[in-house]
mmCIF file of C-alpha atoms in Angstrom:
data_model
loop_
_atom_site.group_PDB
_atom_site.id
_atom_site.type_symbol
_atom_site.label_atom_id
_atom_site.label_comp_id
_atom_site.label_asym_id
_atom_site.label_seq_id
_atom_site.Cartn_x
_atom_site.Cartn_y
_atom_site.Cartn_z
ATOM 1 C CA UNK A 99 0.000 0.000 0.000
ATOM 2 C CA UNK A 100 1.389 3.456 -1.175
ATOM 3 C CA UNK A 101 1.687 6.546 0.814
ATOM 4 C CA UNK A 102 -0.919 7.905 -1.394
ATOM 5 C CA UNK A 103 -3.265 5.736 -0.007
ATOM 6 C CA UNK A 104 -2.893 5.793 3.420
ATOM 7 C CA UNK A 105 -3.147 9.922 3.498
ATOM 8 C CA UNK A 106 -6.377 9.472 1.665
ATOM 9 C CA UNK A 107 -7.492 6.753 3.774
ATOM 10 C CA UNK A 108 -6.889 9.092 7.163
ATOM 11 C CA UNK A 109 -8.147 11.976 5.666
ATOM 12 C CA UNK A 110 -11.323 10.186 4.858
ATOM 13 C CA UNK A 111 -11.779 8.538 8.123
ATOM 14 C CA UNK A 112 -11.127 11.667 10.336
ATOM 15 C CA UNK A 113 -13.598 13.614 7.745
ATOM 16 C CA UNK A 114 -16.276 10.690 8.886
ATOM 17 C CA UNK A 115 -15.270 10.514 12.377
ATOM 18 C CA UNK A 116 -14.668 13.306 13.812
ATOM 19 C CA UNK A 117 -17.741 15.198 12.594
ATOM 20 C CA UNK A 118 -19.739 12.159 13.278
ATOM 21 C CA UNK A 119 -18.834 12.535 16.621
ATOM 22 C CA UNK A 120 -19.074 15.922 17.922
ATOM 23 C CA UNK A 121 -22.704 15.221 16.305
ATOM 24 C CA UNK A 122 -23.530 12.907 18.447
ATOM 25 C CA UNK A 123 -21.942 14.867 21.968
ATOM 26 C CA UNK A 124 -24.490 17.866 20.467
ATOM 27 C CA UNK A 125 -26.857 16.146 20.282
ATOM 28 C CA UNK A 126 -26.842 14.071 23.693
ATOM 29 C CA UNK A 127 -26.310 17.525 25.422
ATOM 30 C CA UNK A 128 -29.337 18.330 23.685
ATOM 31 C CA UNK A 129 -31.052 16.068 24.985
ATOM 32 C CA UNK A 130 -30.028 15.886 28.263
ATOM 33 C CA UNK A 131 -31.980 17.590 31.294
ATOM 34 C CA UNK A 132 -30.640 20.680 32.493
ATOM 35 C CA UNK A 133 -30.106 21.181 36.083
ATOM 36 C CA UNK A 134 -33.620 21.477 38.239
ATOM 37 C CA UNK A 135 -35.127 24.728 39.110
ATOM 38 C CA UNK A 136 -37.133 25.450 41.699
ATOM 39 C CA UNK A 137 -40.983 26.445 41.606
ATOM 40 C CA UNK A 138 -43.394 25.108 38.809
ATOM 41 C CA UNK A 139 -44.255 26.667 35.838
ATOM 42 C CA UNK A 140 -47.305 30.006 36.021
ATOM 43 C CA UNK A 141 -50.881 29.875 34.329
ATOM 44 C CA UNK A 142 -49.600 31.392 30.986
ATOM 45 C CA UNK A 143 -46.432 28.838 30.969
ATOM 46 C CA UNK A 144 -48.094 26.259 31.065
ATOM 47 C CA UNK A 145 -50.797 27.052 28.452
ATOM 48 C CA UNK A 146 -47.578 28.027 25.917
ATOM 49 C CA UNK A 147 -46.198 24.724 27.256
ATOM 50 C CA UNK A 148 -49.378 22.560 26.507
ATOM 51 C CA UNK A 149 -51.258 24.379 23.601
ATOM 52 C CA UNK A 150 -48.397 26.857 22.607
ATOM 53 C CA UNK A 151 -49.554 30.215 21.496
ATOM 54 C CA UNK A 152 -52.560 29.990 20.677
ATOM 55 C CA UNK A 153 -52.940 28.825 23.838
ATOM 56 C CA UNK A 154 -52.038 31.717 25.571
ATOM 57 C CA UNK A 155 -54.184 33.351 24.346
ATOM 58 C CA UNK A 156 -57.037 31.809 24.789
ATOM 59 C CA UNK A 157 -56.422 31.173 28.477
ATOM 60 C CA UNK A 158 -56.026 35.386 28.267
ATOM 61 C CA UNK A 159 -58.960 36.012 27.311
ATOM 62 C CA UNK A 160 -60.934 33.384 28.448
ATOM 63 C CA UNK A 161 -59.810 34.717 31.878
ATOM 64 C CA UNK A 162 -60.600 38.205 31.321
ATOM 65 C CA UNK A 163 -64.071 36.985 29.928
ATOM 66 C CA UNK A 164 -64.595 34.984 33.359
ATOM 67 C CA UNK A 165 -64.406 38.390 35.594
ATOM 68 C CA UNK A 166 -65.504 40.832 33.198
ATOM 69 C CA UNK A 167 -63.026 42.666 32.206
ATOM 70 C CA UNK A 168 -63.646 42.014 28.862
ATOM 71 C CA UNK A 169 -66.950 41.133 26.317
ATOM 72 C CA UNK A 170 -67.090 39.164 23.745
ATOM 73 C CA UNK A 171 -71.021 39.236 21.696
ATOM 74 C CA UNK A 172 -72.242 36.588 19.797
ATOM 75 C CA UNK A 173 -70.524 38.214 16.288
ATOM 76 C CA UNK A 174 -67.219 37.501 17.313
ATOM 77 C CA UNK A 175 -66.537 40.647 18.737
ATOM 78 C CA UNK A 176 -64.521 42.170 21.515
ATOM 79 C CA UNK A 177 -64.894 44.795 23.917
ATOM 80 C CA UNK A 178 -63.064 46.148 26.969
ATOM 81 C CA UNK A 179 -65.286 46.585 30.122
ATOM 82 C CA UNK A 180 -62.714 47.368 32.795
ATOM 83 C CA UNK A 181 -59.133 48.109 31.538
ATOM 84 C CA UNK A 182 -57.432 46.315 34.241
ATOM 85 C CA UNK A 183 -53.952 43.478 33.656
ATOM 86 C CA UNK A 184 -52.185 41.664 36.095
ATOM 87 C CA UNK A 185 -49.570 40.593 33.504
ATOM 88 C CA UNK A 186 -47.432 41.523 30.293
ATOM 89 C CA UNK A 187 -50.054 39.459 28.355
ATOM 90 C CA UNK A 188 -53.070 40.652 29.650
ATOM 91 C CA UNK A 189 -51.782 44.424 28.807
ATOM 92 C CA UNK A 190 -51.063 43.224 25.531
ATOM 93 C CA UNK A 191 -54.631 42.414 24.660
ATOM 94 C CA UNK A 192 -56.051 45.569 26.008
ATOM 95 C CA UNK A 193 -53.701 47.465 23.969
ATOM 96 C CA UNK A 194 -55.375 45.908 21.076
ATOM 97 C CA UNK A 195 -58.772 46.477 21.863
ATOM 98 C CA UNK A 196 -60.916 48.964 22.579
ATOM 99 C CA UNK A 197 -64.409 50.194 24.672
ATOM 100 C CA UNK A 198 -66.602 49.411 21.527
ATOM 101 C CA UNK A 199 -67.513 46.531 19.651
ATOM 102 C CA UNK A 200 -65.254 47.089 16.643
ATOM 103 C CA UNK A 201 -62.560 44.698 17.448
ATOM 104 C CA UNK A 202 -62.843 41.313 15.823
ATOM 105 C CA UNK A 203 -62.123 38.417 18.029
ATOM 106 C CA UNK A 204 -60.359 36.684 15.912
ATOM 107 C CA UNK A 205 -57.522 39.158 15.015
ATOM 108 C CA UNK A 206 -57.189 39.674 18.639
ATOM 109 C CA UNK A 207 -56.242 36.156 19.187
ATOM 110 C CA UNK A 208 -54.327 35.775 16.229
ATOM 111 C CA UNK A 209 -52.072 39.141 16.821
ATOM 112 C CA UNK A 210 -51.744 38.396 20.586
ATOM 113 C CA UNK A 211 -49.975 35.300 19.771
ATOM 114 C CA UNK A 212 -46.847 37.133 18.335
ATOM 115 C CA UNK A 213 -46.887 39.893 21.349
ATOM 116 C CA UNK A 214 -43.400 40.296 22.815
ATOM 117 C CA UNK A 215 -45.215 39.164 25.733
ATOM 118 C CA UNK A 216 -45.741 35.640 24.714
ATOM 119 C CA UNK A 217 -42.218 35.687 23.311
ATOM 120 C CA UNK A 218 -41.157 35.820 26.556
ATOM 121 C CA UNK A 219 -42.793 32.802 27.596
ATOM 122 C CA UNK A 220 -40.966 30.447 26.008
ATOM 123 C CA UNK A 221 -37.555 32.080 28.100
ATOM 124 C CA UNK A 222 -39.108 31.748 31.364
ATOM 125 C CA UNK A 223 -39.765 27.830 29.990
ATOM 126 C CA UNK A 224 -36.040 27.528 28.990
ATOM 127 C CA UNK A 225 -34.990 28.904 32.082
ATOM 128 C CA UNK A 226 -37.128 26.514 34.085
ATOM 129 C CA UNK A 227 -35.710 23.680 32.002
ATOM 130 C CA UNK A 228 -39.114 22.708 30.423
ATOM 131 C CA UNK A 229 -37.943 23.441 26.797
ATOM 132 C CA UNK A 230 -34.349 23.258 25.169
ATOM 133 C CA UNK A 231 -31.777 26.510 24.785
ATOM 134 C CA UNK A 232 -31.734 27.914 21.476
ATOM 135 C CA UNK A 233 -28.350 27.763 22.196
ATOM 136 C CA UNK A 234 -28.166 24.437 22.598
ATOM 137 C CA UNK A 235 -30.735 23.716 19.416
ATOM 138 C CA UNK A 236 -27.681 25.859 17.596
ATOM 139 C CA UNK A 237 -24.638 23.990 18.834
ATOM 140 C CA UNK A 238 -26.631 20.603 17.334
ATOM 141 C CA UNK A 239 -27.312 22.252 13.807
ATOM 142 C CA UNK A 240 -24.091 23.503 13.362
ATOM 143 C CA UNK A 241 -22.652 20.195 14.543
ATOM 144 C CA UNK A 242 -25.252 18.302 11.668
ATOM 145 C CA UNK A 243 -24.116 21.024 9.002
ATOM 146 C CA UNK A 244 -20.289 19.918 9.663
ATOM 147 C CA UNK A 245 -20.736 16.462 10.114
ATOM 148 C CA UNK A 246 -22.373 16.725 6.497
ATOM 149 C CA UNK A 247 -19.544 18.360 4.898
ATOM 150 C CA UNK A 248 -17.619 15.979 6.643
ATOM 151 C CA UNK A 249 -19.571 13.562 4.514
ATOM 152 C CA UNK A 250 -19.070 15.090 1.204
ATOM 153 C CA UNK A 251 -14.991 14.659 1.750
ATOM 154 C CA UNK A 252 -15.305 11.589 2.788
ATOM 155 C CA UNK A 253 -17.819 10.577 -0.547
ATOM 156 C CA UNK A 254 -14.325 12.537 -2.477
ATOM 157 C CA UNK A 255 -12.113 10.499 -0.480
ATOM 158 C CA UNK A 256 -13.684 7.102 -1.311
ATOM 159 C CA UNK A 257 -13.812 7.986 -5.199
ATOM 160 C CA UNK A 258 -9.894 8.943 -5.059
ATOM 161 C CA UNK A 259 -9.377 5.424 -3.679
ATOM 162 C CA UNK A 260 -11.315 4.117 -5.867
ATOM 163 C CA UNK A 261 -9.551 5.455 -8.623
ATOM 164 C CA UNK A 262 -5.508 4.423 -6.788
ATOM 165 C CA UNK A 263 -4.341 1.056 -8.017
ATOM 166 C CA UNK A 264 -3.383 -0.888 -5.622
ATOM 167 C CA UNK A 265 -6.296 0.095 -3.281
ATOM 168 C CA UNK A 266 -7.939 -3.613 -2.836
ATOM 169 C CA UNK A 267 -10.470 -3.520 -0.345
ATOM 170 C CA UNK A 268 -10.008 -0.145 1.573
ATOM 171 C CA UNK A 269 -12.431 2.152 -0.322
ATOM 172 C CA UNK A 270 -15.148 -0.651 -0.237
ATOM 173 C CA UNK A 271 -14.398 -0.208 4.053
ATOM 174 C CA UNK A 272 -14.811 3.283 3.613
ATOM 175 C CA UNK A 273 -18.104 3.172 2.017
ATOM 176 C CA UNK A 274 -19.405 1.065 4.292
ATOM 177 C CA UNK A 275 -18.287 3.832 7.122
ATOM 178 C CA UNK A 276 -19.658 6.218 4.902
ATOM 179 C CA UNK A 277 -23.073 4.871 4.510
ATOM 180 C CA UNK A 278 -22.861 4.785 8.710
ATOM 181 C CA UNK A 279 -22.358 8.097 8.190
ATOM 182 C CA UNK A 280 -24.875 9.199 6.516
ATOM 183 C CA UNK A 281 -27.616 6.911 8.722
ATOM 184 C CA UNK A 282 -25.968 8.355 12.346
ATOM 185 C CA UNK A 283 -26.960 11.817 10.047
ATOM 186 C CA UNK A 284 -30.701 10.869 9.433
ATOM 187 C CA UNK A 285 -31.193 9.595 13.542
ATOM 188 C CA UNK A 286 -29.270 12.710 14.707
ATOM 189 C CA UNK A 287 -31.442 15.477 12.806
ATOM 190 C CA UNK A 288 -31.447 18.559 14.626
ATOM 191 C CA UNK A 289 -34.745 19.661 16.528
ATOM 192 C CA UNK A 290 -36.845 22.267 14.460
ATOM 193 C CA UNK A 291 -37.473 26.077 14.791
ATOM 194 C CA UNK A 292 -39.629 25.385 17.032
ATOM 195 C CA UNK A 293 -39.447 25.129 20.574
ATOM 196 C CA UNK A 294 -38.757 21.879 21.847
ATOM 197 C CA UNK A 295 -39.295 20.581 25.200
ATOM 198 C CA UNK A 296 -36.887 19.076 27.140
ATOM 199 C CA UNK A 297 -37.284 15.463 28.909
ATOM 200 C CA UNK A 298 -38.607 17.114 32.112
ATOM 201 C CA UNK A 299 -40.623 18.990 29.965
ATOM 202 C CA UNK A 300 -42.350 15.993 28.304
ATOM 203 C CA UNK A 301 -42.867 14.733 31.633
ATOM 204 C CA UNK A 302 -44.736 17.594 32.802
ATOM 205 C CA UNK A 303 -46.840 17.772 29.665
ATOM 206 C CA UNK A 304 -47.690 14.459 30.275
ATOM 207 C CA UNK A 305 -48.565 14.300 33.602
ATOM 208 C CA UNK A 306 -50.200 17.307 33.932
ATOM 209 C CA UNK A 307 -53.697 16.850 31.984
ATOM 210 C CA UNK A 308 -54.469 13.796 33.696
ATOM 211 C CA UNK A 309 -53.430 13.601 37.618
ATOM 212 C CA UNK A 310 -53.237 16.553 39.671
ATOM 213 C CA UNK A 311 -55.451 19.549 40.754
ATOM 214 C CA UNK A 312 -54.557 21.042 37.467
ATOM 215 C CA UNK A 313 -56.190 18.304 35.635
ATOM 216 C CA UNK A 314 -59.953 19.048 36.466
ATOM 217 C CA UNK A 315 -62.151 20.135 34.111
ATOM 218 C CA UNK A 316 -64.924 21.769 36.267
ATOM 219 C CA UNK A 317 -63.777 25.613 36.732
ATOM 220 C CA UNK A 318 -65.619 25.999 39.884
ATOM 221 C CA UNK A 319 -63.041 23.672 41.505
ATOM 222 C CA UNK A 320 -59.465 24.336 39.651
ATOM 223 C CA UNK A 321 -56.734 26.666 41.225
ATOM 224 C CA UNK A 322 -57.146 29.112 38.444
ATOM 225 C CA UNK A 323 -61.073 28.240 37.472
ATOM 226 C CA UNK A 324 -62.047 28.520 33.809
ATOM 227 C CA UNK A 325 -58.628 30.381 32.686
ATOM 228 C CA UNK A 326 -56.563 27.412 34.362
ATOM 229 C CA UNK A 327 -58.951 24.863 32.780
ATOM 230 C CA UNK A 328 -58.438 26.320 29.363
ATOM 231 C CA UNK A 329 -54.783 26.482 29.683
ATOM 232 C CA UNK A 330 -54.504 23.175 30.403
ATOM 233 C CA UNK A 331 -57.771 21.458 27.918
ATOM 234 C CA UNK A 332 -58.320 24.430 25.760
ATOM 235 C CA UNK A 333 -61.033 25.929 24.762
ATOM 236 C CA UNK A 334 -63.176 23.471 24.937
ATOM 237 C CA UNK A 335 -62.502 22.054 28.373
ATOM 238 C CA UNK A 336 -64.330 23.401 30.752
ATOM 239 C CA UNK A 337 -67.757 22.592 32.476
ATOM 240 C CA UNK A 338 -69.955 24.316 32.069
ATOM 241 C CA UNK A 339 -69.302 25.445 29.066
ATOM 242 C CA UNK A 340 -69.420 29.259 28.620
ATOM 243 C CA UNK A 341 -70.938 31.510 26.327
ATOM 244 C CA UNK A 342 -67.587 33.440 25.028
ATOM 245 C CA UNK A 343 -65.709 29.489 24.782
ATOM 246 C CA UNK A 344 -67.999 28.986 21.968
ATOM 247 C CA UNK A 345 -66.611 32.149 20.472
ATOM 248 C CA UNK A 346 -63.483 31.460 21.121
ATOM 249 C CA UNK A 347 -63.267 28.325 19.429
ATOM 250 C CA UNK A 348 -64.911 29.720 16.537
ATOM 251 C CA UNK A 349 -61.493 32.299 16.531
ATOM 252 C CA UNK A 350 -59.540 29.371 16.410
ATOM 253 C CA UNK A 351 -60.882 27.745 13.850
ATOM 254 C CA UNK A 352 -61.419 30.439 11.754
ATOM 255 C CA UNK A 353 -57.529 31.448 12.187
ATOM 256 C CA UNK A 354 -56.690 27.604 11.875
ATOM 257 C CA UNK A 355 -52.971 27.843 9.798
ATOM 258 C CA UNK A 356 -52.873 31.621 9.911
ATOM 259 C CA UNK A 357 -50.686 31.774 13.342
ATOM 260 C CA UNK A 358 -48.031 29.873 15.295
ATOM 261 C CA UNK A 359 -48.387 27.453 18.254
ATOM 262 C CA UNK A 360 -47.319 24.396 18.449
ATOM 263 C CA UNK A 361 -48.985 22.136 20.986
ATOM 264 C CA UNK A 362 -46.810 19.331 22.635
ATOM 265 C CA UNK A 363 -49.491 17.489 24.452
ATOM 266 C CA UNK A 364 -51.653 14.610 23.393
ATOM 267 C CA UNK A 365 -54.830 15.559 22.214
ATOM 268 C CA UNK A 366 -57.844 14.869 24.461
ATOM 269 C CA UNK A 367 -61.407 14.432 22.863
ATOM 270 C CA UNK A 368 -64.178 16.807 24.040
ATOM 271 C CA UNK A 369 -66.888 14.640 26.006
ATOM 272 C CA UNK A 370 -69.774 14.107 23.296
ATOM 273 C CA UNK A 371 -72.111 14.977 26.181
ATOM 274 C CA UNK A 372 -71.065 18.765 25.825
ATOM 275 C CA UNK A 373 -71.615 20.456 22.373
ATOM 276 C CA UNK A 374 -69.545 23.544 20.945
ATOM 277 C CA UNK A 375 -72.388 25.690 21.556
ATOM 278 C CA UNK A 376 -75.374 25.843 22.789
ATOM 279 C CA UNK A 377 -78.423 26.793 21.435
ATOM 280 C CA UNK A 378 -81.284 26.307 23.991
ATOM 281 C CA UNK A 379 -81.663 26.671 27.743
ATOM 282 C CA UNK A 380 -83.519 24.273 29.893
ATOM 283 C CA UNK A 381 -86.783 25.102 31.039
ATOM 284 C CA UNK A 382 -86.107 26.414 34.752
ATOM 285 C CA UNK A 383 -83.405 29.136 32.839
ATOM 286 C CA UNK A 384 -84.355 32.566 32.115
ATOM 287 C CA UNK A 385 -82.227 34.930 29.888
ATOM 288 C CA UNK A 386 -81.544 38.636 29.674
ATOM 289 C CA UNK A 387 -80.853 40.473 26.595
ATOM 290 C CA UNK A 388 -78.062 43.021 26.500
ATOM 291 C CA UNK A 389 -76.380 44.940 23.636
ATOM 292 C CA UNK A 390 -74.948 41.747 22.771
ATOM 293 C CA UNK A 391 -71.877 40.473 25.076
ATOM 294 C CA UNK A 392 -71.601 37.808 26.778
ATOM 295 C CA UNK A 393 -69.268 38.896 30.079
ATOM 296 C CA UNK A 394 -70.864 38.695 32.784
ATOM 297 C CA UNK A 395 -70.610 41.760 35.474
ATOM 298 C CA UNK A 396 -71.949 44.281 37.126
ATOM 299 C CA UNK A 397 -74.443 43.873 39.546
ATOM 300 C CA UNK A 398 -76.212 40.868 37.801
ATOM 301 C CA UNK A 399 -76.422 37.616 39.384
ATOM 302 C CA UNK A 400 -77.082 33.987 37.979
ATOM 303 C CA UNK A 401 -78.103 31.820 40.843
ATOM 304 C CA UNK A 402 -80.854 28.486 41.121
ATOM 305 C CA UNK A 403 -78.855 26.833 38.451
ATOM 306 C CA UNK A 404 -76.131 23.918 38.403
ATOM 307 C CA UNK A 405 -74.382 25.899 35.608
ATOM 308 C CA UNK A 406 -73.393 28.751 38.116
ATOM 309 C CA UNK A 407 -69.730 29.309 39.098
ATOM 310 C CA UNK A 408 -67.868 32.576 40.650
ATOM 311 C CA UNK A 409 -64.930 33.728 40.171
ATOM 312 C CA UNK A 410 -62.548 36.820 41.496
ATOM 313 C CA UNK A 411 -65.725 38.152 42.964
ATOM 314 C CA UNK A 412 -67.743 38.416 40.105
ATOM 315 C CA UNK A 413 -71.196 36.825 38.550
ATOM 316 C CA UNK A 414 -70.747 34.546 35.338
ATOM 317 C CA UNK A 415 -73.097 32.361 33.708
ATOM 318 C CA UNK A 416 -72.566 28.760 32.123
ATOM 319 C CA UNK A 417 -74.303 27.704 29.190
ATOM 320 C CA UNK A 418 -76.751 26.021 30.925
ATOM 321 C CA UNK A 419 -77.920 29.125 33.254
ATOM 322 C CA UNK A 420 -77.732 31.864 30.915
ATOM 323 C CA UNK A 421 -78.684 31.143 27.061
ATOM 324 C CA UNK A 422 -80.989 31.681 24.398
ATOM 325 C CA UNK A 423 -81.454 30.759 20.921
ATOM 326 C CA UNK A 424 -82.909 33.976 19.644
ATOM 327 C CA UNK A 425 -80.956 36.392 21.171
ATOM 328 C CA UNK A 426 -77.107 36.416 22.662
ATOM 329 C CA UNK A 427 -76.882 34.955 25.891
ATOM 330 C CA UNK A 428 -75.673 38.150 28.465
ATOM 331 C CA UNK A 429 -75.839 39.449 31.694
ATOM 332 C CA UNK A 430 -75.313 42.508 32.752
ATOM 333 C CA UNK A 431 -76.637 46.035 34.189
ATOM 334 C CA UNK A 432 -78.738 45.194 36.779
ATOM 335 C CA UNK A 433 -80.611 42.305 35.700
ATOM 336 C CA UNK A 434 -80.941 38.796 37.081
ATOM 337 C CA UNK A 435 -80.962 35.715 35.534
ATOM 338 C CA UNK A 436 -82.250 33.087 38.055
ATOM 339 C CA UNK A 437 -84.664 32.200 40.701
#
């Protein structure tokens, strides 16, 4: 064997192994979970963390609906009733509606999913270490991008020895490496532009929906009632149902491949008991009609019905307490809906 051949054998090899390599240390860093913080992740973080944007903002404004600060009316519209936030998000969405009904529902939702606000979600979730760096995500693509040039030389490599006489079996052993290569490639993709979570992460997404206080759907008995519900089922997960839910799914379908948010849970079925909307009440329910929102505040009050629930000190009504078919399903001013 010439010295010809054994520089382009080593050259070949190190362009297939050392690449190969530092791919694989990327990518089990990666992986890996990052030391443990203390606390669990807020309301908002986990919605982003089970739902993703979208998410967010639904549990927003599905909160907001819940205590009247906000009104949504049965045309997909949006108003404010008390401009009042107790977070980044929540400020966000008031900044992009007004005291009218001449904001559309929908492009609230949709443009409160790129607010620098939710951005900043997804670092409080890296720094918790519920979803991987973009750091780390970087280190792993550059480490893919070398390992393939380290690839092409080494295809170059096994068509020069190829081409030596004298060569025998070696570049048939370096194709073989090269085609090991080229699989290690294919298993060690690098994650997405998306956010990823991390193995803690997946554990908490996992768990979370189906054990735990935070996995009830009845509002009236979660930690964060019909926001925390929503964050963690979406829209359609609580019971009762509400009013500006129905709404709000309608948003979401409506806006279906127009915004970002990636959910990382598994997706739960709706019970078949509880429809998307209703469009009768039962006969021991009385409704009010309003200019058309369905927040519930005020002085009103929705009592003598199962589908009652309070929350933060103010009246709401289910779909089962306070509905109509003919007219949108509101209470407010100083009306009563009840017995």
């Amino acid at each position: 064997m010439n010295a010809g051949i054994v520089v382009a054998s080593l050259v070949t090899l190190f362009a297939l192994v050392a690449p190969s390599a530092r791919l694989v240390v990327a990518r089990r860093r990666a992986l890996a979970d990052p030391p443990p913080v203390q606390g669990e992740p807020e309301l908002l973080e986990i919605a982003y963390l089970l739902g993703g944007r979208g998410r967010v903002a639904d549990t927003v404004i599905a909160g907001m609906c819940d205590d009247g600060r906000i009104s949504v009316n049965e045309s997909g519209k949006l108003k404010v009733e008390r401009a009042l936030a107790h977070n980044a998000v929540e400020r966000a969405l008031l900044g992009r509606c007004g005291a009218d009904w001449s904001t559309s529902l929908r492009k609230v939702r949709t443009s409160l999913q790129f607010a620098p606000a939710v951005d900043a979600l997804e670092g409080a979730l890296v720094r918790r270490g519920m979803l991987m760096s973009p750091m780390v995500k970087e280190k792993w693509r550059r480490a893919a991008d070398v390992q393939v040039g380290g690839l092409v030389l080494a295809g170059v490599g096994v068509v020069a020895l190829a081409l030596m006489p004298g060569s025998f079996v070696t570049p048939f052993v370096v194709l073989a490496l090269l085609v090991a290569g080229i699989v290690l490639r294919v298993r060690c993709r690098p994650a997405g532009p998306k956010a990823r979570p991390t193995p803690r992460g997946k554990d908490f997404i996992n768990r979370t929906p189906a054990t735990g206080p935070w996995s009830v759907r009845f509002s009236a008995t979660h930690p964060e009632g019909v926001a925390g519900v929503v964050a963690v089922h979406g829209a359609g997960g609580p019971e009762p149902d509400r009013p500006f839910l129905s709404g709000l799914r309608q948003a979401a379908l409506s806006s279906t491949g127009v915004a970002g948010g990636h959910s990382y849970a598994k997706s739960t079925k709706t019970p078949a008991s509880r429809k998307t909307s209703k469009s009768s009440s039962s006969s021991a329910s009385s409704s009010s009609h309003t200019s058309g929102g369905y927040g519930c505040s005020g002085a009103s009050s929705c009592s003598g019905h199962s589908g009652h629930s309070g929350h933060s000190g103010h009246s709401s009504c289910s779909g089962s307490s306070c509905s109509s078919s003919s007219s949108s399903s509101s209470c407010g001013g100083g009306s009563s809906c009840g017995s």
